[in-house]
PDB file of C-alpha atoms in Angstrom:
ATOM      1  CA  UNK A   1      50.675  79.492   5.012  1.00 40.00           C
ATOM      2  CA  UNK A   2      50.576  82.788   2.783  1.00 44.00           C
ATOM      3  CA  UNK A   3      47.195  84.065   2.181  1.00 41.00           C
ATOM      4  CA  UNK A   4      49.431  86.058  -0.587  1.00 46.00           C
ATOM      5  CA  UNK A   5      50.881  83.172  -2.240  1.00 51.00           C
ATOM      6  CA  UNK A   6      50.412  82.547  -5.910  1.00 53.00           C
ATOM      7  CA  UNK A   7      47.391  80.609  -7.086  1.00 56.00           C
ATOM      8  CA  UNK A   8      49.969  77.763  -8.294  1.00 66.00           C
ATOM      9  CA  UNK A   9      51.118  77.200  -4.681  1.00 71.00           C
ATOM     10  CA  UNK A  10      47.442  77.249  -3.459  1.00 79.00           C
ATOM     11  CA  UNK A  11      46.850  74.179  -5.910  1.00 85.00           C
ATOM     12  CA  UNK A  12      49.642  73.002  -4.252  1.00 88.00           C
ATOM     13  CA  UNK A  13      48.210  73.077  -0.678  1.00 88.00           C
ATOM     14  CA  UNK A  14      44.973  72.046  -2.230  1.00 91.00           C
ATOM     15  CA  UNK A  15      46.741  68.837  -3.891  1.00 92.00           C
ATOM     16  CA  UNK A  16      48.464  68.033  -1.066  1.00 92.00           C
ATOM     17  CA  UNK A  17      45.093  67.693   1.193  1.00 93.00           C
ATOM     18  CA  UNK A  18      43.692  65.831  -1.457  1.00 94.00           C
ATOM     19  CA  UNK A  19      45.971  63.223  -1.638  1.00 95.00           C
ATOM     20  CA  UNK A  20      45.906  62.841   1.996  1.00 95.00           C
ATOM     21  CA  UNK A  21      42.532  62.720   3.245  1.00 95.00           C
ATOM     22  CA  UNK A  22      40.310  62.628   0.576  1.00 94.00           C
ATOM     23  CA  UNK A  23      39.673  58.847   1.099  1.00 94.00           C
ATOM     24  CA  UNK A  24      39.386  59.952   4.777  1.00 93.00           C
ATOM     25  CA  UNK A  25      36.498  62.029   3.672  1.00 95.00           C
ATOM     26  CA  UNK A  26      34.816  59.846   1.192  1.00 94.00           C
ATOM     27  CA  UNK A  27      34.363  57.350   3.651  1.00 92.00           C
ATOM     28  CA  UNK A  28      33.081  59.573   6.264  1.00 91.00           C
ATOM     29  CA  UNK A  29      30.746  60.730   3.638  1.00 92.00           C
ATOM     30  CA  UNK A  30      29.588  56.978   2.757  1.00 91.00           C
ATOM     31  CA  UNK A  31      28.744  56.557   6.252  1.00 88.00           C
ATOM     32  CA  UNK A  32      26.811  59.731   6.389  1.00 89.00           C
ATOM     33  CA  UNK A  33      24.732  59.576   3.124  1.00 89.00           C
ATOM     34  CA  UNK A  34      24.984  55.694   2.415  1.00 86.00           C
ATOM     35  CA  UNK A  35      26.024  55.272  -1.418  1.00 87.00           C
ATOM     36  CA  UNK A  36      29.293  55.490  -2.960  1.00 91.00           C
ATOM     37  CA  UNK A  37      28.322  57.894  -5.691  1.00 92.00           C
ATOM     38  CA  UNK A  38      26.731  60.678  -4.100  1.00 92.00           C
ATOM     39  CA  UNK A  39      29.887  59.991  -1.216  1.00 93.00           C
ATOM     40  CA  UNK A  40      31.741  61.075  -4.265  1.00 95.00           C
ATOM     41  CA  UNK A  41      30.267  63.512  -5.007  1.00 95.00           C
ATOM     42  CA  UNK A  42      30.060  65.459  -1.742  1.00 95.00           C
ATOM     43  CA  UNK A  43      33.788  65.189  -1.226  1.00 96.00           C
ATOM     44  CA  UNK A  44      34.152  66.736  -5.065  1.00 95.00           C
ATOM     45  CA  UNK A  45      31.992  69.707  -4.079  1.00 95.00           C
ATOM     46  CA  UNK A  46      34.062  70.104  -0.927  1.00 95.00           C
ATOM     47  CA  UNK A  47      37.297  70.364  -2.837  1.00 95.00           C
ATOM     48  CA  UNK A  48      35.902  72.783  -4.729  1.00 93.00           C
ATOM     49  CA  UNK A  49      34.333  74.713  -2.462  1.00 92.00           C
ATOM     50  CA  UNK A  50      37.944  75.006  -0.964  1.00 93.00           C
ATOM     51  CA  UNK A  51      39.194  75.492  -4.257  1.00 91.00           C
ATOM     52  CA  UNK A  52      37.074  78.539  -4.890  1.00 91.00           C
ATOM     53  CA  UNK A  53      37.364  80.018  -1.259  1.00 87.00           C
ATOM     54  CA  UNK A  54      41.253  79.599  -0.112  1.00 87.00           C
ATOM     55  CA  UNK A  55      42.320  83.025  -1.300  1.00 85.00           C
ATOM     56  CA  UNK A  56      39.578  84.104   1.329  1.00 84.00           C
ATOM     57  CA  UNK A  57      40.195  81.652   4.166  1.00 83.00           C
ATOM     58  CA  UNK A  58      41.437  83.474   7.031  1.00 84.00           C
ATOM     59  CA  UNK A  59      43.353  81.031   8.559  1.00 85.00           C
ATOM     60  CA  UNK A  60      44.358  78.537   5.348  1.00 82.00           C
ATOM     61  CA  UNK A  61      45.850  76.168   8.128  1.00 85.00           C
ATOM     62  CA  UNK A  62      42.443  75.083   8.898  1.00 88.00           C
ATOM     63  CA  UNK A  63      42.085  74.098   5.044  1.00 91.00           C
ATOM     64  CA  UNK A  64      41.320  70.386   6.551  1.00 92.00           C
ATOM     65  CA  UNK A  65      38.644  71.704   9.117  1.00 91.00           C
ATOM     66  CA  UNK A  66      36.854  73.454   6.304  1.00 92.00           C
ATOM     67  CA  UNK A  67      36.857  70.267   4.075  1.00 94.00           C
ATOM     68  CA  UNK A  68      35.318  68.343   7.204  1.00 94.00           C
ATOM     69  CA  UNK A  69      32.482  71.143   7.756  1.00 93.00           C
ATOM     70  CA  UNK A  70      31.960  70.925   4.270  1.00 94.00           C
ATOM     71  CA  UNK A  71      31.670  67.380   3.320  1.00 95.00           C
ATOM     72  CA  UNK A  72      29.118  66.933   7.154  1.00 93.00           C
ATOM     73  CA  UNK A  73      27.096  69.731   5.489  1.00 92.00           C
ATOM     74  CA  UNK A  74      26.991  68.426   1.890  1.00 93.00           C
ATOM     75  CA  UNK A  75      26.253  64.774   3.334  1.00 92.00           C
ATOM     76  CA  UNK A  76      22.769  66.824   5.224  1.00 89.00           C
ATOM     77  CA  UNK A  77      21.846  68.702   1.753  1.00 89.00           C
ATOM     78  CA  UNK A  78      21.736  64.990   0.069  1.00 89.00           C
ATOM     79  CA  UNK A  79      19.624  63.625   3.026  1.00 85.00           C
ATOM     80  CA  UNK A  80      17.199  66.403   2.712  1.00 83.00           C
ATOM     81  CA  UNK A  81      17.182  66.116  -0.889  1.00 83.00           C
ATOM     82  CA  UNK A  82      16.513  62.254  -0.548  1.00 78.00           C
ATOM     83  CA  UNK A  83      13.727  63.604   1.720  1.00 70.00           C
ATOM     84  CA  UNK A  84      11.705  65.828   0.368  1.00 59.00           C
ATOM     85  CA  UNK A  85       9.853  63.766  -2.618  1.00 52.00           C
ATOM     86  CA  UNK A  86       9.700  60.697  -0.105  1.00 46.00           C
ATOM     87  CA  UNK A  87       7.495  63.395   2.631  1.00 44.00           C
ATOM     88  CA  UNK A  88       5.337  64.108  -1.001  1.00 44.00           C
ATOM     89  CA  UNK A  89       5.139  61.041  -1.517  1.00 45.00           C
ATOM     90  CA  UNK A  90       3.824  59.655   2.324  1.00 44.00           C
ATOM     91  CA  UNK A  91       7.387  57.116   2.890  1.00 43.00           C
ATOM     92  CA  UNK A  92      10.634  57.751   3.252  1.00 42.00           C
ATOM     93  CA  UNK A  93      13.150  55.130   2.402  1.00 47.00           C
ATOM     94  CA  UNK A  94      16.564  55.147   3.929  1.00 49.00           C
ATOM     95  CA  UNK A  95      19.835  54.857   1.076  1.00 53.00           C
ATOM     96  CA  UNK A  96      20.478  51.673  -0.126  1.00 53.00           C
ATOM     97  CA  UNK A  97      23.820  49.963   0.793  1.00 56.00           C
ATOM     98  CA  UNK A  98      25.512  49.372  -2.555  1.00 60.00           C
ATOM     99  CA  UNK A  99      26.021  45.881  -3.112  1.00 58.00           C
ATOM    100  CA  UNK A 100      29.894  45.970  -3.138  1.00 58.00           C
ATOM    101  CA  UNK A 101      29.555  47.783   0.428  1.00 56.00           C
ATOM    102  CA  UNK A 102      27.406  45.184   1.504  1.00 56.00           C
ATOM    103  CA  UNK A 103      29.434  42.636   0.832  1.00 57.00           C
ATOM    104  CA  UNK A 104      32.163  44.194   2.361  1.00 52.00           C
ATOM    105  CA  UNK A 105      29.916  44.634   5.584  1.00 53.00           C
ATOM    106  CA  UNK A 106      29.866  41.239   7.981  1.00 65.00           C
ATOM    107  CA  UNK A 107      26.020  41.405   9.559  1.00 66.00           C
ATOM    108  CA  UNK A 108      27.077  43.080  12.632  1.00 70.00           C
ATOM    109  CA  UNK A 109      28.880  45.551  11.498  1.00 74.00           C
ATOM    110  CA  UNK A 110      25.477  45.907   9.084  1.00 73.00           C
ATOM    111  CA  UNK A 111      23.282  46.341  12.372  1.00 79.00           C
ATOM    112  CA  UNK A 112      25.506  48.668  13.638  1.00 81.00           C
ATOM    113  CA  UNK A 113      25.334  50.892  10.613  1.00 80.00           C
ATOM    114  CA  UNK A 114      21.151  50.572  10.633  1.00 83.00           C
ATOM    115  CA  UNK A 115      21.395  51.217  14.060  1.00 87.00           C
ATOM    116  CA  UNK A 116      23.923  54.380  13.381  1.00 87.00           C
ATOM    117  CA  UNK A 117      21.496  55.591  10.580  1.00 85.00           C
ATOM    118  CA  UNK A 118      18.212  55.998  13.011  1.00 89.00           C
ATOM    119  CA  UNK A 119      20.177  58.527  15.160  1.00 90.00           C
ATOM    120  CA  UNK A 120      19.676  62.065  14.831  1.00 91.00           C
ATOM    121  CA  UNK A 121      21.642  63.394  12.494  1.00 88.00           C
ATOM    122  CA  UNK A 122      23.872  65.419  15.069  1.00 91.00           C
ATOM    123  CA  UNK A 123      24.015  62.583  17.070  1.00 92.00           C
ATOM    124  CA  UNK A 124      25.385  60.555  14.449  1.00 90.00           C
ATOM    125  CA  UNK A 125      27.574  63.185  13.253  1.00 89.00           C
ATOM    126  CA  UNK A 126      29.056  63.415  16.628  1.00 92.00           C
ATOM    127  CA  UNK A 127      29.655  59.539  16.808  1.00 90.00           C
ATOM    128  CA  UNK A 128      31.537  59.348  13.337  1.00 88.00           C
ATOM    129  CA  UNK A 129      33.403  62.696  13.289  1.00 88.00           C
ATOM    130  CA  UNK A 130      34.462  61.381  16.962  1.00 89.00           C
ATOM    131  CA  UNK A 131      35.485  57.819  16.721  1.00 86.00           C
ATOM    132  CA  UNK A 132      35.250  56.836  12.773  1.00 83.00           C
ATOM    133  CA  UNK A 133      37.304  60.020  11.915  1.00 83.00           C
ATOM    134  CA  UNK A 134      39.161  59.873  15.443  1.00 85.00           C
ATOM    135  CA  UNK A 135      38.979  63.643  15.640  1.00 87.00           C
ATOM    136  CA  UNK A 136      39.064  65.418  19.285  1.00 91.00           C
ATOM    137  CA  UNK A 137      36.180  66.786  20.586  1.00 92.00           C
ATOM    138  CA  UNK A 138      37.497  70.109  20.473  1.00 91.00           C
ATOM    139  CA  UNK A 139      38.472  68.995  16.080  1.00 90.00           C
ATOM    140  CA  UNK A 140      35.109  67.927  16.359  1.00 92.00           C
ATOM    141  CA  UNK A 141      33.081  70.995  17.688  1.00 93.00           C
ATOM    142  CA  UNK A 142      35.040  72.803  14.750  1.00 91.00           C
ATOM    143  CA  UNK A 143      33.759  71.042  12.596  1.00 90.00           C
ATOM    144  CA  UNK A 144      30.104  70.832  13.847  1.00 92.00           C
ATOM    145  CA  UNK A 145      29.809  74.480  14.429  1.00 91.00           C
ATOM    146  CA  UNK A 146      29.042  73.828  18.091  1.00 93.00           C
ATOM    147  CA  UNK A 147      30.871  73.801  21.200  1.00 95.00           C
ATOM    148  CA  UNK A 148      32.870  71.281  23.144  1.00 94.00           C
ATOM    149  CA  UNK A 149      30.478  70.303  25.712  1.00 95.00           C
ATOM    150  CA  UNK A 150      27.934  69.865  23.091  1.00 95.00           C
ATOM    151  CA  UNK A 151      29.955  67.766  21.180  1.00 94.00           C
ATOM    152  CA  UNK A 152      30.601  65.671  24.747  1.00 94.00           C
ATOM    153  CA  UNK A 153      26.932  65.468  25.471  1.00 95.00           C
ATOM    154  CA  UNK A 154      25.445  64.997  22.002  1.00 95.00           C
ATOM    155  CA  UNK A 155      28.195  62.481  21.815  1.00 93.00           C
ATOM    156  CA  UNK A 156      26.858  60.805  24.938  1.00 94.00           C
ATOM    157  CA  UNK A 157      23.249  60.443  24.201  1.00 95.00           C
ATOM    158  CA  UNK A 158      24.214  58.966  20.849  1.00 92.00           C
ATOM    159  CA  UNK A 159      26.060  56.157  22.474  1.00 92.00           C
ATOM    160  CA  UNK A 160      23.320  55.404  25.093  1.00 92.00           C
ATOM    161  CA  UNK A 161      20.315  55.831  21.874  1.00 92.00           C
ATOM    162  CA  UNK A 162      22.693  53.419  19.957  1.00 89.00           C
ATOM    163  CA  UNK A 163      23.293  50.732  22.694  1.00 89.00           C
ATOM    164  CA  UNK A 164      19.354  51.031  23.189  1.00 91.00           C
ATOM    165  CA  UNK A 165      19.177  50.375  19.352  1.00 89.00           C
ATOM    166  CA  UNK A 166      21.284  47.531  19.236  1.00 85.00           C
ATOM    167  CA  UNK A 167      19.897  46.349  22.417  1.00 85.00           C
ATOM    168  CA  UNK A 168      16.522  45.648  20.484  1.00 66.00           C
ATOM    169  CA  UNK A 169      18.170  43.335  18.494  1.00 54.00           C
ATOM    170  CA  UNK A 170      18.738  40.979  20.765  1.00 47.00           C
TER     171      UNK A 170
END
């Protein structure tokens, strides 16, 4: 792609990976911060983060790989945000599942997704940008800022914590 294309034909590019993966992303965001809304709304700040930047990307092929890094990172800045009057306040309660989602959600899969959200953050990054969003581990290291064998041992630990998690259930 031409960094020296006309703005019209970097809406283009822009439309074009919104129309492809910006369900993609939404759900990875719902999965990451819990409630469709604020899903929403970190995929909308993505896209126009990329909107704002792609004159300045250097390589405007990874368009897609900035949208990923960009909707993991938004998805933190919510948590935090849902965090800091809850550590004020002496309790911190986890997102709500919207009712539609948890209707949508059979009770395992429901366990699962508790289980998911008492991970580390990285390690549940690793586990959804991995097998939810089916990227590589090399895609996913991109994304995370971090390198390959971190994504293959953070991506480990996460599936021993989570069988451990889900192992309590029983």
């Amino acid at each position: 792609m031409d960094l020296h294309k006309p703005a019209g034909e970097h809406d283009e590019a822009i439309t074009g990976l919104y129309a492809e993966h910006a369900v993609g992303l939404a759900r990875l965001a719902l999965l990451m911060v819990g409630d469709r809304e604020s899903a929403e709304d970190v995929v909308q700040d993505a896209f126009l983060g990329l909107h704002r930047r792609f004159r300045h990307l250097k390589d405007p092929d990874k368009a897609l790989v900035y949208l990923r890094s960009a909707v993991l990172n938004n998805s933190r800045s919510v948590l935090r945000r849902r965090r800091l009057p809850s550590m004020f306040a002496g309790t911190y309660e986890p997102p709500v599942w919207s009712a539609e989602s948890a209707a949508l959600l059979g009770a395992e899969r429901r366990e699962v997704m508790a289980a998911l959200h008492r991970l580390p953050a990285r390690q549940r990054e690793s586990l959804l940008l991995r097998y939810y969003a089916e990227l590589s581990e090399e895609e996913t290291a991109q994304v995370m800022g971090v390198s390959r064998g971190t994504v293959k041992s953070t991506t480990s630990r996460a599936l021993d914590a989570l069988g451990r998690l889900l192992g309590e259930r029983s």
